[in-house]
């Protein structure tokens, strides 16, 4: 069942990473604004999913993290794409936050990686989790369909899991690792397997799967 309680102001914050006050993000956010928050939320999701190239799928080497850099350079890992998507939602005054999975990088065995996706607050539904990593990898069909989750990956192998919370800010351990990453080739050989923050280090809320 969904969580029906108002999200706190933290889920509308402009931050160093979610820098939605950046002029180019503001311009794009306005262009994606629709007649209702639901239409706007879908427009933002579809744009990030389809216009920002996933680093691994497109063999890009640039490492991006800050939302404005993701937009400017046009590429990012799943975590970076989530930073831009949350920035676009918040620029349109739609509360949004970050969700994470621990997954194997490829197949049933380690190494593990931290997969980032998003949650958006919809007044008539509560938190809706969705994944804008992009459908450029065979077998992935991510879509914005409130009432039904379409996450890129299930957690099926030993050691994998979906963290149940929605965080107002990206995990500090993840950001630190991304800042040190020199290129995507390094990520392929040594993927980031980040640790969740301590419970009192940032605002989080539980999000149940949105399945009708």
PDB file of C-alpha atoms in Angstrom:
ATOM      1  CA  UNK A   1       0.000   0.000   0.000  1.00  0.00           C
ATOM      2  CA  UNK A   2       1.157   3.556  -0.650  1.00  0.00           C
ATOM      3  CA  UNK A   3       2.287   5.963   2.038  1.00  0.00           C
ATOM      4  CA  UNK A   4      -0.214   8.839   2.249  1.00  0.00           C
ATOM      5  CA  UNK A   5       1.499  11.508   4.319  1.00  0.00           C
ATOM      6  CA  UNK A   6       2.839  14.821   3.028  1.00  0.00           C
ATOM      7  CA  UNK A   7       6.541  14.798   2.173  1.00  0.00           C
ATOM      8  CA  UNK A   8       8.659  17.257   4.109  1.00  0.00           C
ATOM      9  CA  UNK A   9      10.368  20.262   2.548  1.00  0.00           C
ATOM     10  CA  UNK A  10      13.612  18.294   2.248  1.00  0.00           C
ATOM     11  CA  UNK A  11      12.208  16.623  -0.864  1.00  0.00           C
ATOM     12  CA  UNK A  12      12.060  20.014  -2.595  1.00  0.00           C
ATOM     13  CA  UNK A  13      15.605  21.116  -1.695  1.00  0.00           C
ATOM     14  CA  UNK A  14      18.031  22.709  -4.122  1.00  0.00           C
ATOM     15  CA  UNK A  15      21.460  21.268  -3.280  1.00  0.00           C
ATOM     16  CA  UNK A  16      24.990  21.052  -4.647  1.00  0.00           C
ATOM     17  CA  UNK A  17      24.105  17.882  -6.563  1.00  0.00           C
ATOM     18  CA  UNK A  18      20.420  18.591  -7.213  1.00  0.00           C
ATOM     19  CA  UNK A  19      21.134  22.114  -8.455  1.00  0.00           C
ATOM     20  CA  UNK A  20      17.793  22.857 -10.023  1.00  0.00           C
ATOM     21  CA  UNK A  21      18.306  26.605  -9.749  1.00  0.00           C
ATOM     22  CA  UNK A  22      20.832  26.285 -12.586  1.00  0.00           C
ATOM     23  CA  UNK A  23      19.533  28.322 -15.563  1.00  0.00           C
ATOM     24  CA  UNK A  24      19.607  25.452 -18.065  1.00  0.00           C
ATOM     25  CA  UNK A  25      17.709  23.152 -15.717  1.00  0.00           C
ATOM     26  CA  UNK A  26      15.147  25.894 -15.139  1.00  0.00           C
ATOM     27  CA  UNK A  27      14.668  26.371 -18.885  1.00  0.00           C
ATOM     28  CA  UNK A  28      14.226  22.648 -19.493  1.00  0.00           C
ATOM     29  CA  UNK A  29      11.909  22.263 -16.505  1.00  0.00           C
ATOM     30  CA  UNK A  30       9.616  24.980 -17.825  1.00  0.00           C
ATOM     31  CA  UNK A  31       9.548  23.382 -21.278  1.00  0.00           C
ATOM     32  CA  UNK A  32       8.495  20.058 -19.726  1.00  0.00           C
ATOM     33  CA  UNK A  33       5.759  21.533 -17.555  1.00  0.00           C
ATOM     34  CA  UNK A  34       2.298  20.182 -18.360  1.00  0.00           C
ATOM     35  CA  UNK A  35      -1.285  20.993 -17.414  1.00  0.00           C
ATOM     36  CA  UNK A  36      -1.132  18.821 -14.281  1.00  0.00           C
ATOM     37  CA  UNK A  37       1.658  17.663 -11.929  1.00  0.00           C
ATOM     38  CA  UNK A  38       1.149  14.116 -13.205  1.00  0.00           C
ATOM     39  CA  UNK A  39       1.710  15.156 -16.834  1.00  0.00           C
ATOM     40  CA  UNK A  40       4.737  17.224 -15.806  1.00  0.00           C
ATOM     41  CA  UNK A  41       6.192  14.326 -13.831  1.00  0.00           C
ATOM     42  CA  UNK A  42       5.845  11.986 -16.803  1.00  0.00           C
ATOM     43  CA  UNK A  43       7.307  14.542 -19.215  1.00  0.00           C
ATOM     44  CA  UNK A  44      10.396  14.923 -17.033  1.00  0.00           C
ATOM     45  CA  UNK A  45      10.789  11.162 -16.648  1.00  0.00           C
ATOM     46  CA  UNK A  46      10.478  10.473 -20.368  1.00  0.00           C
ATOM     47  CA  UNK A  47      12.937  13.230 -21.256  1.00  0.00           C
ATOM     48  CA  UNK A  48      15.694  12.027 -18.933  1.00  0.00           C
ATOM     49  CA  UNK A  49      15.139   8.389 -19.853  1.00  0.00           C
ATOM     50  CA  UNK A  50      15.319   9.072 -23.590  1.00  0.00           C
ATOM     51  CA  UNK A  51      17.695  12.043 -23.960  1.00  0.00           C
ATOM     52  CA  UNK A  52      20.498  11.371 -21.459  1.00  0.00           C
ATOM     53  CA  UNK A  53      22.726   8.537 -22.659  1.00  0.00           C
ATOM     54  CA  UNK A  54      23.455   5.843 -20.100  1.00  0.00           C
ATOM     55  CA  UNK A  55      27.243   5.757 -19.779  1.00  0.00           C
ATOM     56  CA  UNK A  56      27.595   1.987 -20.029  1.00  0.00           C
ATOM     57  CA  UNK A  57      25.117   1.478 -22.865  1.00  0.00           C
ATOM     58  CA  UNK A  58      26.643   4.177 -25.059  1.00  0.00           C
ATOM     59  CA  UNK A  59      30.293   3.507 -24.166  1.00  0.00           C
ATOM     60  CA  UNK A  60      30.781   6.997 -22.823  1.00  0.00           C
ATOM     61  CA  UNK A  61      33.787   7.695 -20.597  1.00  0.00           C
ATOM     62  CA  UNK A  62      32.702  10.982 -19.004  1.00  0.00           C
ATOM     63  CA  UNK A  63      31.762  10.785 -15.329  1.00  0.00           C
ATOM     64  CA  UNK A  64      28.908  13.085 -14.335  1.00  0.00           C
ATOM     65  CA  UNK A  65      27.229  13.564 -10.993  1.00  0.00           C
ATOM     66  CA  UNK A  66      25.767  17.052 -10.491  1.00  0.00           C
ATOM     67  CA  UNK A  67      22.413  17.463 -12.240  1.00  0.00           C
ATOM     68  CA  UNK A  68      23.526  20.436 -14.328  1.00  0.00           C
ATOM     69  CA  UNK A  69      26.606  18.527 -15.517  1.00  0.00           C
ATOM     70  CA  UNK A  70      24.464  15.549 -16.509  1.00  0.00           C
ATOM     71  CA  UNK A  71      22.331  17.885 -18.605  1.00  0.00           C
ATOM     72  CA  UNK A  72      25.284  19.772 -20.100  1.00  0.00           C
ATOM     73  CA  UNK A  73      27.315  16.680 -21.056  1.00  0.00           C
ATOM     74  CA  UNK A  74      24.327  14.503 -21.935  1.00  0.00           C
ATOM     75  CA  UNK A  75      25.388  11.300 -20.249  1.00  0.00           C
ATOM     76  CA  UNK A  76      25.489   9.607 -16.869  1.00  0.00           C
ATOM     77  CA  UNK A  77      25.242   6.393 -14.924  1.00  0.00           C
ATOM     78  CA  UNK A  78      21.846   5.492 -13.476  1.00  0.00           C
ATOM     79  CA  UNK A  79      22.685   7.424 -10.315  1.00  0.00           C
ATOM     80  CA  UNK A  80      23.605  10.566 -12.241  1.00  0.00           C
ATOM     81  CA  UNK A  81      20.461  10.370 -14.369  1.00  0.00           C
ATOM     82  CA  UNK A  82      18.424  10.175 -11.175  1.00  0.00           C
ATOM     83  CA  UNK A  83      20.055  13.415  -9.958  1.00  0.00           C
ATOM     84  CA  UNK A  84      18.874  15.249 -13.073  1.00  0.00           C
ATOM     85  CA  UNK A  85      15.381  13.774 -12.959  1.00  0.00           C
ATOM     86  CA  UNK A  86      14.885  14.756  -9.322  1.00  0.00           C
ATOM     87  CA  UNK A  87      16.190  18.241 -10.146  1.00  0.00           C
ATOM     88  CA  UNK A  88      13.637  18.645 -12.954  1.00  0.00           C
ATOM     89  CA  UNK A  89      10.791  17.481 -10.728  1.00  0.00           C
ATOM     90  CA  UNK A  90      11.807  19.777  -7.890  1.00  0.00           C
ATOM     91  CA  UNK A  91      12.213  22.696 -10.307  1.00  0.00           C
ATOM     92  CA  UNK A  92       8.522  22.129 -11.092  1.00  0.00           C
ATOM     93  CA  UNK A  93       7.755  22.031  -7.344  1.00  0.00           C
ATOM     94  CA  UNK A  94       7.039  18.304  -7.367  1.00  0.00           C
ATOM     95  CA  UNK A  95       8.550  16.551  -4.306  1.00  0.00           C
ATOM     96  CA  UNK A  96      10.995  13.821  -5.281  1.00  0.00           C
ATOM     97  CA  UNK A  97      13.788  11.706  -3.846  1.00  0.00           C
ATOM     98  CA  UNK A  98      16.241   8.907  -4.389  1.00  0.00           C
ATOM     99  CA  UNK A  99      15.936   5.117  -4.228  1.00  0.00           C
ATOM    100  CA  UNK A 100      18.600   2.442  -4.473  1.00  0.00           C
ATOM    101  CA  UNK A 101      19.233  -1.217  -5.160  1.00  0.00           C
ATOM    102  CA  UNK A 102      22.252  -3.396  -4.588  1.00  0.00           C
ATOM    103  CA  UNK A 103      22.758  -5.529  -7.693  1.00  0.00           C
ATOM    104  CA  UNK A 104      25.407  -7.663  -9.299  1.00  0.00           C
ATOM    105  CA  UNK A 105      27.034  -5.800 -12.156  1.00  0.00           C
ATOM    106  CA  UNK A 106      26.436  -8.611 -14.634  1.00  0.00           C
ATOM    107  CA  UNK A 107      25.012 -12.054 -13.997  1.00  0.00           C
ATOM    108  CA  UNK A 108      24.526 -14.086 -10.810  1.00  0.00           C
ATOM    109  CA  UNK A 109      27.898 -13.416  -9.159  1.00  0.00           C
ATOM    110  CA  UNK A 110      29.748 -10.412  -7.658  1.00  0.00           C
ATOM    111  CA  UNK A 111      30.986  -7.742  -8.042  1.00  0.00           C
ATOM    112  CA  UNK A 112      28.057  -5.737  -6.781  1.00  0.00           C
ATOM    113  CA  UNK A 113      27.052  -2.206  -7.726  1.00  0.00           C
ATOM    114  CA  UNK A 114      24.695   0.443  -6.390  1.00  0.00           C
ATOM    115  CA  UNK A 115      21.844   1.098  -8.784  1.00  0.00           C
ATOM    116  CA  UNK A 116      20.057   4.409  -8.360  1.00  0.00           C
ATOM    117  CA  UNK A 117      16.517   5.315  -9.356  1.00  0.00           C
ATOM    118  CA  UNK A 118      13.855   7.752  -8.131  1.00  0.00           C
ATOM    119  CA  UNK A 119      10.555   8.287  -6.378  1.00  0.00           C
ATOM    120  CA  UNK A 120       8.115  11.109  -7.031  1.00  0.00           C
ATOM    121  CA  UNK A 121       5.280  12.246  -4.769  1.00  0.00           C
ATOM    122  CA  UNK A 122       1.883  12.097  -6.475  1.00  0.00           C
ATOM    123  CA  UNK A 123      -0.881  13.629  -4.367  1.00  0.00           C
ATOM    124  CA  UNK A 124      -3.448  10.977  -5.228  1.00  0.00           C
ATOM    125  CA  UNK A 125      -1.062   8.032  -4.843  1.00  0.00           C
ATOM    126  CA  UNK A 126       1.806   8.842  -2.505  1.00  0.00           C
ATOM    127  CA  UNK A 127       5.335   7.845  -3.484  1.00  0.00           C
ATOM    128  CA  UNK A 128       5.758   6.302  -6.910  1.00  0.00           C
ATOM    129  CA  UNK A 129       9.085   4.611  -7.655  1.00  0.00           C
ATOM    130  CA  UNK A 130      10.342   4.724 -11.221  1.00  0.00           C
ATOM    131  CA  UNK A 131      13.607   4.141 -13.068  1.00  0.00           C
ATOM    132  CA  UNK A 132      14.821   6.410 -15.878  1.00  0.00           C
ATOM    133  CA  UNK A 133      18.107   4.593 -16.584  1.00  0.00           C
ATOM    134  CA  UNK A 134      17.068   4.265 -20.224  1.00  0.00           C
ATOM    135  CA  UNK A 135      15.801   1.429 -22.400  1.00  0.00           C
ATOM    136  CA  UNK A 136      18.983   1.266 -24.472  1.00  0.00           C
ATOM    137  CA  UNK A 137      19.972  -2.092 -22.951  1.00  0.00           C
ATOM    138  CA  UNK A 138      18.206  -5.194 -24.338  1.00  0.00           C
ATOM    139  CA  UNK A 139      15.453  -6.506 -22.111  1.00  0.00           C
ATOM    140  CA  UNK A 140      14.819  -3.263 -20.203  1.00  0.00           C
ATOM    141  CA  UNK A 141      11.488  -1.497 -20.630  1.00  0.00           C
ATOM    142  CA  UNK A 142      11.266   1.268 -18.035  1.00  0.00           C
ATOM    143  CA  UNK A 143       8.141   3.407 -18.142  1.00  0.00           C
ATOM    144  CA  UNK A 144       6.244   5.956 -16.071  1.00  0.00           C
ATOM    145  CA  UNK A 145       3.025   4.128 -15.229  1.00  0.00           C
ATOM    146  CA  UNK A 146       1.702   5.130 -11.771  1.00  0.00           C
ATOM    147  CA  UNK A 147       0.006   2.187 -10.147  1.00  0.00           C
ATOM    148  CA  UNK A 148       2.527  -0.233 -11.631  1.00  0.00           C
ATOM    149  CA  UNK A 149       6.277  -0.171 -11.092  1.00  0.00           C
ATOM    150  CA  UNK A 150       8.521  -0.710 -14.077  1.00  0.00           C
ATOM    151  CA  UNK A 151      11.961  -0.859 -12.498  1.00  0.00           C
ATOM    152  CA  UNK A 152      14.893  -1.815 -14.686  1.00  0.00           C
ATOM    153  CA  UNK A 153      16.078  -4.712 -12.552  1.00  0.00           C
ATOM    154  CA  UNK A 154      14.606  -7.233 -10.124  1.00  0.00           C
ATOM    155  CA  UNK A 155      16.625  -8.237  -7.071  1.00  0.00           C
ATOM    156  CA  UNK A 156      16.981 -11.981  -7.643  1.00  0.00           C
ATOM    157  CA  UNK A 157      20.569 -13.042  -6.950  1.00  0.00           C
ATOM    158  CA  UNK A 158      22.240 -13.691  -3.627  1.00  0.00           C
ATOM    159  CA  UNK A 159      23.315 -10.427  -2.040  1.00  0.00           C
ATOM    160  CA  UNK A 160      20.975  -8.240  -4.094  1.00  0.00           C
ATOM    161  CA  UNK A 161      18.289  -6.117  -2.477  1.00  0.00           C
ATOM    162  CA  UNK A 162      15.966  -3.155  -2.962  1.00  0.00           C
ATOM    163  CA  UNK A 163      16.236  -0.569  -0.188  1.00  0.00           C
ATOM    164  CA  UNK A 164      12.705   0.407   0.873  1.00  0.00           C
ATOM    165  CA  UNK A 165      13.259   4.091   1.687  1.00  0.00           C
ATOM    166  CA  UNK A 166      13.130   7.288  -0.329  1.00  0.00           C
ATOM    167  CA  UNK A 167      16.064   9.558   0.520  1.00  0.00           C
ATOM    168  CA  UNK A 168      15.914  13.334   0.221  1.00  0.00           C
ATOM    169  CA  UNK A 169      19.591  13.425  -0.740  1.00  0.00           C
ATOM    170  CA  UNK A 170      21.865  10.967  -2.571  1.00  0.00           C
ATOM    171  CA  UNK A 171      23.908   8.679  -0.358  1.00  0.00           C
ATOM    172  CA  UNK A 172      27.091  10.471   0.814  1.00  0.00           C
ATOM    173  CA  UNK A 173      29.183   7.307   0.356  1.00  0.00           C
ATOM    174  CA  UNK A 174      27.971   7.039  -3.230  1.00  0.00           C
ATOM    175  CA  UNK A 175      28.716  10.688  -4.014  1.00  0.00           C
ATOM    176  CA  UNK A 176      32.211  10.387  -2.585  1.00  0.00           C
ATOM    177  CA  UNK A 177      32.915   7.364  -4.768  1.00  0.00           C
ATOM    178  CA  UNK A 178      31.512   9.056  -7.873  1.00  0.00           C
ATOM    179  CA  UNK A 179      33.686  12.128  -7.291  1.00  0.00           C
ATOM    180  CA  UNK A 180      36.798   9.943  -7.240  1.00  0.00           C
ATOM    181  CA  UNK A 181      35.862   7.977 -10.358  1.00  0.00           C
ATOM    182  CA  UNK A 182      38.224   8.969 -13.207  1.00  0.00           C
ATOM    183  CA  UNK A 183      36.259   7.384 -16.054  1.00  0.00           C
ATOM    184  CA  UNK A 184      33.621   4.781 -16.818  1.00  0.00           C
ATOM    185  CA  UNK A 185      36.217   2.150 -17.741  1.00  0.00           C
ATOM    186  CA  UNK A 186      37.299   2.262 -14.100  1.00  0.00           C
ATOM    187  CA  UNK A 187      33.695   1.748 -13.049  1.00  0.00           C
ATOM    188  CA  UNK A 188      33.392  -1.310 -15.288  1.00  0.00           C
ATOM    189  CA  UNK A 189      36.352  -2.950 -13.548  1.00  0.00           C
ATOM    190  CA  UNK A 190      35.614  -1.613 -10.045  1.00  0.00           C
ATOM    191  CA  UNK A 191      31.887  -0.777  -9.741  1.00  0.00           C
ATOM    192  CA  UNK A 192      30.661   1.336  -6.837  1.00  0.00           C
ATOM    193  CA  UNK A 193      29.074  -0.730  -4.069  1.00  0.00           C
ATOM    194  CA  UNK A 194      28.061   2.061  -1.688  1.00  0.00           C
ATOM    195  CA  UNK A 195      26.838   1.838   1.892  1.00  0.00           C
ATOM    196  CA  UNK A 196      23.515   3.381   2.943  1.00  0.00           C
ATOM    197  CA  UNK A 197      23.858   6.374   5.262  1.00  0.00           C
ATOM    198  CA  UNK A 198      23.193   6.188   8.979  1.00  0.00           C
ATOM    199  CA  UNK A 199      19.525   6.471   9.789  1.00  0.00           C
ATOM    200  CA  UNK A 200      19.867   9.990  11.204  1.00  0.00           C
ATOM    201  CA  UNK A 201      22.100  11.408   8.464  1.00  0.00           C
ATOM    202  CA  UNK A 202      19.361  12.387   6.009  1.00  0.00           C
ATOM    203  CA  UNK A 203      15.614  12.470   5.710  1.00  0.00           C
ATOM    204  CA  UNK A 204      13.998   9.326   4.370  1.00  0.00           C
ATOM    205  CA  UNK A 205      10.503   7.916   4.060  1.00  0.00           C
ATOM    206  CA  UNK A 206       9.264   4.403   3.370  1.00  0.00           C
ATOM    207  CA  UNK A 207       7.873   3.676  -0.064  1.00  0.00           C
ATOM    208  CA  UNK A 208       5.794   0.613  -0.781  1.00  0.00           C
ATOM    209  CA  UNK A 209       5.563  -0.881  -4.276  1.00  0.00           C
ATOM    210  CA  UNK A 210       2.896   0.906  -6.312  1.00  0.00           C
ATOM    211  CA  UNK A 211       0.915  -2.022  -7.628  1.00  0.00           C
ATOM    212  CA  UNK A 212      -2.827  -1.854  -8.116  1.00  0.00           C
TER     213      UNK A 212
END
